[in-house]
Coordinates of N, CA and C in Angstrom, one line a residue:
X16 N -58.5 -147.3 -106.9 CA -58.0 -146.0 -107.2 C -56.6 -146.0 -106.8
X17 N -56.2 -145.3 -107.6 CA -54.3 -145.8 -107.6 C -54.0 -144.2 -106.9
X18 N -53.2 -144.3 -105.7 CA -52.8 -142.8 -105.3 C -51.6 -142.9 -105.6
X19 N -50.9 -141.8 -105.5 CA -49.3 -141.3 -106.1 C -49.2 -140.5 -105.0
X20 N -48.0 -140.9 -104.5 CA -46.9 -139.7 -103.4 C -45.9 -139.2 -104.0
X21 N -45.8 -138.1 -103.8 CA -44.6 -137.6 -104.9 C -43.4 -137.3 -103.8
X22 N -42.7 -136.7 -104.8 CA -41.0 -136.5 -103.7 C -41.4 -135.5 -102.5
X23 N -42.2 -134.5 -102.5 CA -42.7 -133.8 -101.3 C -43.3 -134.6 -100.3
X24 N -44.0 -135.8 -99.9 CA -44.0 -137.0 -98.9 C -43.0 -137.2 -98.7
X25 N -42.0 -137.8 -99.6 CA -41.1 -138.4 -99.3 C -39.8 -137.9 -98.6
X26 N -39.6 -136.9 -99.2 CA -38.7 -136.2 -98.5 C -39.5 -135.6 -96.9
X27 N -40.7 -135.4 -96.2 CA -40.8 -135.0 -95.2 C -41.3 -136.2 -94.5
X28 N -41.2 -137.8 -94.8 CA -40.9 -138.6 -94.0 C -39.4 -138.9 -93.9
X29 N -38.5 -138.4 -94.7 CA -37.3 -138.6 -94.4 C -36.5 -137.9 -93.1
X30 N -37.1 -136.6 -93.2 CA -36.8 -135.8 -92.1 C -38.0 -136.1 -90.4
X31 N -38.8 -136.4 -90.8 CA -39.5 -137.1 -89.4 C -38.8 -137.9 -88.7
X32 N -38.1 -139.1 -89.8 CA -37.4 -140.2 -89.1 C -35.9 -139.8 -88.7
X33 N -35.4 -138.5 -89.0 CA -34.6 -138.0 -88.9 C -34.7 -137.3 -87.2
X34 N -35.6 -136.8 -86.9 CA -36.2 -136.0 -85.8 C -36.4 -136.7 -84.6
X35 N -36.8 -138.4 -85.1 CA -37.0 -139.0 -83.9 C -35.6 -140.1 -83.3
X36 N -34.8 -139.8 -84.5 CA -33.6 -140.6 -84.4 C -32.6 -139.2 -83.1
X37 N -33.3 -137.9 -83.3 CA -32.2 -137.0 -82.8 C -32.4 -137.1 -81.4
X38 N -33.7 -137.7 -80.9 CA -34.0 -137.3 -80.3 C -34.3 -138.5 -79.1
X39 N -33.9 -139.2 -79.4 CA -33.4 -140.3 -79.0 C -31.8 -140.6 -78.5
X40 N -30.9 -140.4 -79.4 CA -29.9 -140.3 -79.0 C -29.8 -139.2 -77.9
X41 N -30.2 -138.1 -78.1 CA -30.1 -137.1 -76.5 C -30.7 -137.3 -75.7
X42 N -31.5 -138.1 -75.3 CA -31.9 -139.0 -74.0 C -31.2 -140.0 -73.8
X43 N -30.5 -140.3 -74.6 CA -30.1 -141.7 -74.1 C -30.6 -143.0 -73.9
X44 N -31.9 -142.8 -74.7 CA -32.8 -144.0 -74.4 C -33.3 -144.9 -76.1
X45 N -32.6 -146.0 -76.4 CA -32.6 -146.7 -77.5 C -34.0 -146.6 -77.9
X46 N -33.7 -146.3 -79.1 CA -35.2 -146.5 -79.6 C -35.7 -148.0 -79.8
X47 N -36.4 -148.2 -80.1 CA -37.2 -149.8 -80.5 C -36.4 -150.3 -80.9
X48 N -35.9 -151.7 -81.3 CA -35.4 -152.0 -82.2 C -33.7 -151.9 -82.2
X49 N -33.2 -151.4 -81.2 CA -32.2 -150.7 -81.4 C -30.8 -151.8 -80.9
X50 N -31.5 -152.5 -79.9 CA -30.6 -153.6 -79.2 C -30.0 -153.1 -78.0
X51 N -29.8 -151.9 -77.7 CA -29.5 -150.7 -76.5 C -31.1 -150.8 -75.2
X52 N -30.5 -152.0 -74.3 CA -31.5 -151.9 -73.4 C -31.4 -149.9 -72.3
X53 N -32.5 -149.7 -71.8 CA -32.4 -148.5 -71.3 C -32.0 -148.7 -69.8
X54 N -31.0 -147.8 -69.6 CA -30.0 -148.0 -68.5 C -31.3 -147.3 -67.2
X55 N -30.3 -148.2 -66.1 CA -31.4 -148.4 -65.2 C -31.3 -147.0 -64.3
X56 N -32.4 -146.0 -63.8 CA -32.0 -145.1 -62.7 C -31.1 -144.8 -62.0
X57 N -31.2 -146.0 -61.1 CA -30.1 -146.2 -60.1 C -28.9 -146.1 -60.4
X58 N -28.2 -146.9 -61.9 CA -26.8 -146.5 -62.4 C -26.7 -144.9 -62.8
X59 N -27.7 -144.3 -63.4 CA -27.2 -143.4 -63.1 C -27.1 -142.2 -62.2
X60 N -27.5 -142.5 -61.0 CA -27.8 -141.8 -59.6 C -26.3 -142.3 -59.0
X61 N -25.8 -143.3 -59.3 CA -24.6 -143.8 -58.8 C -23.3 -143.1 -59.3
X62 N -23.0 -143.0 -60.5 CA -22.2 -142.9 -61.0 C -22.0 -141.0 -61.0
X63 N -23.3 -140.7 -60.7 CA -23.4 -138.7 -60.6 C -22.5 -138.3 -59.7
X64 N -21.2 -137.3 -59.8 CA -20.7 -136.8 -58.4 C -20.7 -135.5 -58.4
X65 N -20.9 -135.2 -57.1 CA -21.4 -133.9 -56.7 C -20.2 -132.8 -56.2
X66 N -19.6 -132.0 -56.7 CA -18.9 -131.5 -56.0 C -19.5 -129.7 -55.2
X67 N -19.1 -130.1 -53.6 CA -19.3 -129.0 -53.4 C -18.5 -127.9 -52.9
X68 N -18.4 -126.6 -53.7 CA -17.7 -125.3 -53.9 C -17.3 -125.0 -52.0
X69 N -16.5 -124.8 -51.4 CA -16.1 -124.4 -50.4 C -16.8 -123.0 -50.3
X70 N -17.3 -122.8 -49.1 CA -18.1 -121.4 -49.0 C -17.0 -120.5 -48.4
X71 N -16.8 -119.4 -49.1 CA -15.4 -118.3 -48.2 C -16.0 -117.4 -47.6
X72 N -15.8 -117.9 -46.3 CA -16.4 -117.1 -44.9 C -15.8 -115.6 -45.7
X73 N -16.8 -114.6 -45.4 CA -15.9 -113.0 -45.6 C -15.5 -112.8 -44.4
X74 N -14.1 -111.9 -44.9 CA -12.9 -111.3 -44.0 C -14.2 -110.2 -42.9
X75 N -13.6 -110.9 -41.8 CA -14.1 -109.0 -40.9 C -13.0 -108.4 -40.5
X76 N -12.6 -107.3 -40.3 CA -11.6 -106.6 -40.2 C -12.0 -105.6 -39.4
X77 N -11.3 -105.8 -37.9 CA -12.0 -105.6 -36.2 C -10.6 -103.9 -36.2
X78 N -11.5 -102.9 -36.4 CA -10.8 -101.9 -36.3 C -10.2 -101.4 -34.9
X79 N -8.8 -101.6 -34.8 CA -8.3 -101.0 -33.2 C -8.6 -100.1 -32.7
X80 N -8.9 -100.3 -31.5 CA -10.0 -99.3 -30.5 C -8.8 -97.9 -30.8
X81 N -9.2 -96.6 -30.7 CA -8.8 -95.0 -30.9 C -8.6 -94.8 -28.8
X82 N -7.3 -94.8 -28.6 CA -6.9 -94.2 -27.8 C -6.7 -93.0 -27.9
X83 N -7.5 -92.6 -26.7 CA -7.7 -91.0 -26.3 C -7.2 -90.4 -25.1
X84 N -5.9 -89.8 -25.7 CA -5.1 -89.2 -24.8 C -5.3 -88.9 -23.6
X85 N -5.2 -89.5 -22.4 CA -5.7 -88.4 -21.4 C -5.2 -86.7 -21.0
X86 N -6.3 -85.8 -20.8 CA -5.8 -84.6 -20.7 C -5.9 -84.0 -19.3
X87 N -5.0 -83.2 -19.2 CA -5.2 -83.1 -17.6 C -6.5 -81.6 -17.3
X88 N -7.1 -82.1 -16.2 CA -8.5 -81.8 -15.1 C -8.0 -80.1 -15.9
X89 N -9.6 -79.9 -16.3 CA -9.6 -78.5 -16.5 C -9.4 -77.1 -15.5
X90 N -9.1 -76.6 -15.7 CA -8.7 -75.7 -14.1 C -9.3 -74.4 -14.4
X91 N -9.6 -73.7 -13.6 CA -9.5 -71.7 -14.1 C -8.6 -71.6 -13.0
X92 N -8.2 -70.3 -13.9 CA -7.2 -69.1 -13.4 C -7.8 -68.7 -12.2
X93 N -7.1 -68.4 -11.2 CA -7.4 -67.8 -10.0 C -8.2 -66.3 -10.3
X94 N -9.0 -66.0 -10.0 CA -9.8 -64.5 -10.4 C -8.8 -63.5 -9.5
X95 N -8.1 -62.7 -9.8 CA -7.4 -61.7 -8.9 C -8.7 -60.4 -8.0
X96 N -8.6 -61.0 -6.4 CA -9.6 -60.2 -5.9 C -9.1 -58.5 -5.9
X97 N -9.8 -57.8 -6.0 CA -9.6 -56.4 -5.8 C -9.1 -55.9 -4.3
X98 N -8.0 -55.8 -4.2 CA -7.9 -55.0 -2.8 C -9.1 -53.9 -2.5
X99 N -9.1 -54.1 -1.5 CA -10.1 -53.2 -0.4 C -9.4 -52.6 0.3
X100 N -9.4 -50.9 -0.3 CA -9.0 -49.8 1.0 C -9.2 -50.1 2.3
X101 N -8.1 -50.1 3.3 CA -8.6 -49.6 4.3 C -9.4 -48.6 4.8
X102 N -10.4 -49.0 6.0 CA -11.8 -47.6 6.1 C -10.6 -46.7 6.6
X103 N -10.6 -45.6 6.1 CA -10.1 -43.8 6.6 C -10.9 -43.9 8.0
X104 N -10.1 -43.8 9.4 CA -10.7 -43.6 10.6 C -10.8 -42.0 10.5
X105 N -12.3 -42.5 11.0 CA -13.0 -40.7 10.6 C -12.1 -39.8 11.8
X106 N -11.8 -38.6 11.3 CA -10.8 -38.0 12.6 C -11.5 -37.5 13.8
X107 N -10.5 -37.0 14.8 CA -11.1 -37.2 15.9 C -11.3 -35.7 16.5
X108 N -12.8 -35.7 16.7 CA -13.1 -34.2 17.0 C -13.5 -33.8 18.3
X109 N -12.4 -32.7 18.5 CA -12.1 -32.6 20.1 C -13.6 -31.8 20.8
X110 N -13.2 -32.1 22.0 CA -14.7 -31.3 22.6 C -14.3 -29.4 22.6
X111 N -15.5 -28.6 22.1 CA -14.9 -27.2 22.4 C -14.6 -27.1 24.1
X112 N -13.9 -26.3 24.2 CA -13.3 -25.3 25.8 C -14.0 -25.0 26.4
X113 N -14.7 -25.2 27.8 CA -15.6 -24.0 28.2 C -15.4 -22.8 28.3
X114 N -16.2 -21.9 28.5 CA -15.7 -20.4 28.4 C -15.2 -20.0 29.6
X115 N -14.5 -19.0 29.7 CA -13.4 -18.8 31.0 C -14.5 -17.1 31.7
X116 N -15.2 -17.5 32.4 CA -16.0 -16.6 32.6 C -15.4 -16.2 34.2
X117 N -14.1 -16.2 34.5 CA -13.4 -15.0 35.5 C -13.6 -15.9 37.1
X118 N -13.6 -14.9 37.8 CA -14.0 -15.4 39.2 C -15.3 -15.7 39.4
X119 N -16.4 -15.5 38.4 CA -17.7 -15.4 39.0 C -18.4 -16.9 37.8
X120 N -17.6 -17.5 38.8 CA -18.0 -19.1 38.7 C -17.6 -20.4 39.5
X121 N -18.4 -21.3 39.0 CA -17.9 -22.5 39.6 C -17.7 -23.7 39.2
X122 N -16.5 -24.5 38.9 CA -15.9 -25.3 38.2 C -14.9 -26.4 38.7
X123 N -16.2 -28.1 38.1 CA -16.3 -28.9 38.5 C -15.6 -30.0 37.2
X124 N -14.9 -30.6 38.1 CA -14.6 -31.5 37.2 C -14.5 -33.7 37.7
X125 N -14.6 -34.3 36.7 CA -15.0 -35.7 37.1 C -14.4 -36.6 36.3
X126 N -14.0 -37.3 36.5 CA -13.5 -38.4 35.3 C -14.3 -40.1 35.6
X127 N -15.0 -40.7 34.9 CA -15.8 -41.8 35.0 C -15.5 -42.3 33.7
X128 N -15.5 -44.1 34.1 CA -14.9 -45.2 33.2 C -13.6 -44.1 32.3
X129 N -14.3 -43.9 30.8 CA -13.3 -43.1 30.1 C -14.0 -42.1 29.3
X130 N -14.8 -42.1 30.3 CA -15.5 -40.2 30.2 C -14.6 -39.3 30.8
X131 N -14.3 -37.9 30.6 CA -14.4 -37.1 31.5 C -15.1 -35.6 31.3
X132 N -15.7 -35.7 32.3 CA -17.1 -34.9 32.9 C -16.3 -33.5 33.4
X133 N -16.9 -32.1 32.6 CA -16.6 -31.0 33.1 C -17.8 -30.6 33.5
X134 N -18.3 -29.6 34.1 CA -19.4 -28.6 34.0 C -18.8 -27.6 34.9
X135 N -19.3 -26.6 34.7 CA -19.1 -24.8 34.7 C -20.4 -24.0 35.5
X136 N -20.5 -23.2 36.0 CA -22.3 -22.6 36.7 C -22.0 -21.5 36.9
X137 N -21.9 -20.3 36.4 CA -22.3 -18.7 36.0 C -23.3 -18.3 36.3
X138 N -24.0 -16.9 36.6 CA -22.7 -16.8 37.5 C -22.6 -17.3 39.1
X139 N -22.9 -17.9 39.0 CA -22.5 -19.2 40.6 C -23.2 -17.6 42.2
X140 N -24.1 -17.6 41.3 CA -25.0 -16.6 42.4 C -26.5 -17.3 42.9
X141 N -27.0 -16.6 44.1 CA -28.2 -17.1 43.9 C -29.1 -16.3 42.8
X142 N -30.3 -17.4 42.7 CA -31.2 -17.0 41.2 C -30.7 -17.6 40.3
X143 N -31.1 -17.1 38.6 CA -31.4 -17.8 37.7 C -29.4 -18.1 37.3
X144 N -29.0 -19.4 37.0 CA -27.4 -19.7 36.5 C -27.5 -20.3 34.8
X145 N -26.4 -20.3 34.8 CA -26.8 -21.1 33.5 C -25.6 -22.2 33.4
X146 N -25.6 -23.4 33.3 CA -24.8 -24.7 33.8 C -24.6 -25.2 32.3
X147 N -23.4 -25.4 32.1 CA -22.5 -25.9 31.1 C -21.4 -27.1 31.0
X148 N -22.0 -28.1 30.8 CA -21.2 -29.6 30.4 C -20.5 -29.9 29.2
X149 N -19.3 -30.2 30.0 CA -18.1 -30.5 28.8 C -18.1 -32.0 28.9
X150 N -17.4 -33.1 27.9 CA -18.1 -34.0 27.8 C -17.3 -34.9 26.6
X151 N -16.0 -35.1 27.2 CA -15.3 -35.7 26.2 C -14.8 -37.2 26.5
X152 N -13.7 -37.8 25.5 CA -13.0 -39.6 25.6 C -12.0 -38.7 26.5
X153 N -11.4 -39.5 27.5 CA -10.2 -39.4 28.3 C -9.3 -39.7 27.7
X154 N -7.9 -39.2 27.5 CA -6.7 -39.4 26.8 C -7.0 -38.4 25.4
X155 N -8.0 -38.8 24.8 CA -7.8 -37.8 23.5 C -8.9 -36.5 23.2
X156 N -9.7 -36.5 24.1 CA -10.4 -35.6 24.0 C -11.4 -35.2 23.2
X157 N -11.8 -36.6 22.8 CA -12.9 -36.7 21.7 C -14.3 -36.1 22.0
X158 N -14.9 -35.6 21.4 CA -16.6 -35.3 21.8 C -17.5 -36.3 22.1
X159 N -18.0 -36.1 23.0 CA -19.1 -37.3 23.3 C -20.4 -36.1 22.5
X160 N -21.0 -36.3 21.3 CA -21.7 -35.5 20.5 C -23.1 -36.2 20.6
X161 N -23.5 -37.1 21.2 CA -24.2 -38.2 21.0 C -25.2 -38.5 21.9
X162 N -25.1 -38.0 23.1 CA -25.5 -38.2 24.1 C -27.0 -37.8 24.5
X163 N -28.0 -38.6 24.5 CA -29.0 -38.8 24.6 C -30.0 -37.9 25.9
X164 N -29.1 -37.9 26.8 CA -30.0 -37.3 28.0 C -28.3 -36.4 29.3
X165 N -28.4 -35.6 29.4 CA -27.7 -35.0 29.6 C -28.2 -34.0 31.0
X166 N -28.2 -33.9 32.4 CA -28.8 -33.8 33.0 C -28.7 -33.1 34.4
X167 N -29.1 -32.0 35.0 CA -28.8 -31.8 36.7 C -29.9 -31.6 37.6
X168 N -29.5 -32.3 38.6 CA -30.0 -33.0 39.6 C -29.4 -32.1 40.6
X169 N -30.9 -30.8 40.7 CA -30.0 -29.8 42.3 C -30.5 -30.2 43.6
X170 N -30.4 -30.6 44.7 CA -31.0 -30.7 45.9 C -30.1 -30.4 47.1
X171 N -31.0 -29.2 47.8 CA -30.1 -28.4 48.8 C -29.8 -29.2 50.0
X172 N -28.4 -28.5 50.7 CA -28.5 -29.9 51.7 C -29.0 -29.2 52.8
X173 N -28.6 -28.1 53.1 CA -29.4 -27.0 54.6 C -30.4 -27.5 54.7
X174 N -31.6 -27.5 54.0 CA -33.3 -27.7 54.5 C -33.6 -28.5 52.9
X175 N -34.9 -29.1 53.8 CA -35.2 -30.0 52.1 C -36.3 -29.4 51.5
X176 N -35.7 -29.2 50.0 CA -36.8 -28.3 49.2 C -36.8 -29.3 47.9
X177 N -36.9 -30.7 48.1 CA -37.1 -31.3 47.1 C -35.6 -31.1 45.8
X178 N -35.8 -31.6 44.8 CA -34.8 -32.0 43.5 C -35.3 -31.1 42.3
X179 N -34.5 -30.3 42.4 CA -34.9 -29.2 41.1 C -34.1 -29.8 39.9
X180 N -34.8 -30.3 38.5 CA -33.9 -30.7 37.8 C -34.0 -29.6 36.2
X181 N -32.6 -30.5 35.7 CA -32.7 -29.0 34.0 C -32.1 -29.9 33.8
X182 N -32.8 -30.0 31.9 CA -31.9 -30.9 31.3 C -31.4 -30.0 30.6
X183 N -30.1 -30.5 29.8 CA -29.0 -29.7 29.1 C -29.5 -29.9 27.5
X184 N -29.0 -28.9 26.6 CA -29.2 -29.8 25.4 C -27.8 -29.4 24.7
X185 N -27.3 -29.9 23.5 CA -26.4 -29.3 22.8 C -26.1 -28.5 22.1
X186 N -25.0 -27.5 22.6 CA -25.0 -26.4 21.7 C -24.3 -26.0 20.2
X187 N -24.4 -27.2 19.7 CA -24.2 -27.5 18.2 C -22.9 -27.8 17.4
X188 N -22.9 -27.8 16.5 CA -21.6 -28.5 15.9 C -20.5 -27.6 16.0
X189 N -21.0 -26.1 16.2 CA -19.5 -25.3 16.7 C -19.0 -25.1 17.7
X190 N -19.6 -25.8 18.8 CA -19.5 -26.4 20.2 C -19.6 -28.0 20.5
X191 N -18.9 -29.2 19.6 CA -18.7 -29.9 20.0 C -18.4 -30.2 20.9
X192 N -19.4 -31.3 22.0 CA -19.2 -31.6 23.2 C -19.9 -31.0 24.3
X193 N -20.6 -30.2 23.9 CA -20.6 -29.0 25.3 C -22.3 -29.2 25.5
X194 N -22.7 -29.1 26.9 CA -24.9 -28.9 26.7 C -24.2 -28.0 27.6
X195 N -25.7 -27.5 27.2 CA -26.1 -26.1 28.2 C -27.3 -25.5 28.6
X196 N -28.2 -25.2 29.4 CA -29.0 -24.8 29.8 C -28.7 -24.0 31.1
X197 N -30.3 -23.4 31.3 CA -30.4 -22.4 32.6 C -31.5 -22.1 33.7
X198 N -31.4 -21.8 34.7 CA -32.6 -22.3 35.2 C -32.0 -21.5 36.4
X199 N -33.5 -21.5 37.7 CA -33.5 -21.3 39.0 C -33.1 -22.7 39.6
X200 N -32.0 -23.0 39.8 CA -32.1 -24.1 40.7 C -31.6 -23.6 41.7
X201 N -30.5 -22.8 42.0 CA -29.8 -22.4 43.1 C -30.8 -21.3 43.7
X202 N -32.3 -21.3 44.3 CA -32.7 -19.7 44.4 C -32.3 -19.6 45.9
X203 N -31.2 -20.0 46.8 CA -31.3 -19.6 48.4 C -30.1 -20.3 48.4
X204 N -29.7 -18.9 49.2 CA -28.1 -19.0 50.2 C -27.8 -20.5 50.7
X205 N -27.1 -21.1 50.4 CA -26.5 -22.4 51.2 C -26.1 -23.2 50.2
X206 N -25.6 -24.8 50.8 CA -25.0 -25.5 50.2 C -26.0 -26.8 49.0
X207 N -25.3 -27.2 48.1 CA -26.2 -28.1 47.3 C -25.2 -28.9 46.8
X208 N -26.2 -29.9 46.5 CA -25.6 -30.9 46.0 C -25.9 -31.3 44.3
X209 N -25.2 -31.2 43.7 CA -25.7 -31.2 42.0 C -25.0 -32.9 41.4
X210 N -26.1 -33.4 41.2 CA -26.0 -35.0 40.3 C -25.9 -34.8 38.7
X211 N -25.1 -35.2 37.9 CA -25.4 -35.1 36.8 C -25.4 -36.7 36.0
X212 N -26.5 -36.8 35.5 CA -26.4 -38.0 35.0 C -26.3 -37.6 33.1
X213 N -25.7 -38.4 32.5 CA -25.7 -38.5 31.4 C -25.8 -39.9 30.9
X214 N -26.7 -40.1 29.7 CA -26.6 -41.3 29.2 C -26.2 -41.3 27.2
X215 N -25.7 -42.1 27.1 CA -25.0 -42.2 26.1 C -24.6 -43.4 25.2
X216 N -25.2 -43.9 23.9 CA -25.8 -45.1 23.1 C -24.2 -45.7 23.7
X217 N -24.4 -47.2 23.8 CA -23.9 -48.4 23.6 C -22.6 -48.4 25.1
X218 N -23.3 -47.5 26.3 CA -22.7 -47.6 27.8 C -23.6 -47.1 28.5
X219 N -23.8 -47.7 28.9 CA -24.3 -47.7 30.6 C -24.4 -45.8 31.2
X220 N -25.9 -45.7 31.7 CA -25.7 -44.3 32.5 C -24.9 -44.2 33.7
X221 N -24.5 -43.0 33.8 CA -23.7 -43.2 35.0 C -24.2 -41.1 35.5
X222 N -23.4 -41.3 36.8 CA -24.1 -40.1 37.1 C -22.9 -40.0 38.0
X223 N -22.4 -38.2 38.1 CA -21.4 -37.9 38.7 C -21.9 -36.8 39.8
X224 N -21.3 -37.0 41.2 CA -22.4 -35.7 42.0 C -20.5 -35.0 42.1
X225 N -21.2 -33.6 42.2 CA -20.8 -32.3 42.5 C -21.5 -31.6 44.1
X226 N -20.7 -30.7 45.0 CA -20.9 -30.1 45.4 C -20.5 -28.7 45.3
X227 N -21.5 -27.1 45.7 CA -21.6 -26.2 45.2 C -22.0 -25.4 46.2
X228 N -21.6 -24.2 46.7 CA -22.1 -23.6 47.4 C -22.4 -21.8 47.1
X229 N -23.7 -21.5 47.5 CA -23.9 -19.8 46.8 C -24.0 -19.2 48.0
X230 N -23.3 -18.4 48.1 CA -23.0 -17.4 49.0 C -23.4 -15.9 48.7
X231 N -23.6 -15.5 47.7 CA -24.1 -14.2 47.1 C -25.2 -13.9 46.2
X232 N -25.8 -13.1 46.0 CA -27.4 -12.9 45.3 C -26.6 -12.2 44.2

């Protein structure tokens, strides 16, 4: 049996041998036949050169340190204190006068540390008197208004009849300075002896004697 290839074989073995010719030449490697022995590895691992690119370190750019002014130590303003009044010295309030009760009295007077000690005895008879203590600062005559215990101490000196006492008390702010009370101390003719003690905050008691004598009823 006789076969027939027509130009469609032939032309697509033309191009096969075409394909293996291409492809050959881009390897580099002789085909069969060719007379082109195939070059050995090693020549061309030899002949390869490598170049390598320089690596560029990147720029750092070291920013100068920020100087900061020095400023000077913060301060405050001095606070302006408020003056302070002097204290007003409270004024000075004199002792009242005792009363001027004539001839028919008896009138004693004493000066101790920087007291000075009056008292007065109306009517300076025997029987009931009534005894009156003045009671001021020496030099200025201030009130001693304060005074705690205010006091007489009668004891006769003729015969002993014991210590008759009367306390005084104050006779008020329109008599600055002044006690007063009344009493039997003097009841019999003869002489006596009258102690007055007074005590008074932030000094010492002290006691002033008087002598007194009643001669009339």
């Amino acid at each position: 049996m006789k076969k027939y290839f027509g130009p469609g074989y032939l032309l697509f073995g033309l191009m096969l041998v075409g394909l293996v010719a291409c492809g050959d030449a881009a390897t580099g490697v002789a085909g069969p036949g060719s007379g082109n022995p195939t070059p050995a590895l090693a020549n061309v691992t030899d002949n390869l050169t490598i170049t390598a690119k320089p690596v560029v370190q990147p720029t750092v750019t070291v920013a100068a340190p920020t100087v900061v002014p020095a400023t000077a130590p913060f301060t405050t303003a001095p606070v302006a204190t408020p003056a302070v009044p002097a204290a007003t010295p409270a004024p000075v309030v004199k002792a009242a006068r005792l009363p001027d009760n004539g001839p028919d009295m008896i009138k004693l007077n004493r000066m101790v540390d920087d007291l000075q000690l009056e008292q007065e005895i109306t009517p300076a008879k025997i029987g009931n008197n009534t005894f009156i203590v003045r009671l001021s600062r020496v030099g200025t005559e201030q009130a001693i208004t304060n005074a705690r215990l205010v006091r007489v101490n009668a004891t006769m000196l003729d015969m002993d009849m014991g210590v008759a006492k009367l306390a005084l008390k104050p006779l008020g702010p329109d008599q600055p300075g002044l006690y007063a009370g009344e009493d039997y101390l003097m009841s019999m003719y003869g002489k006596y002896r009258l102690d007055l003690l007074v005590q008074v905050p932030g000094q010492s008691d002290f006691t002033a004697s008087f002598d007194a004598s009643v001669t009339t009823s």
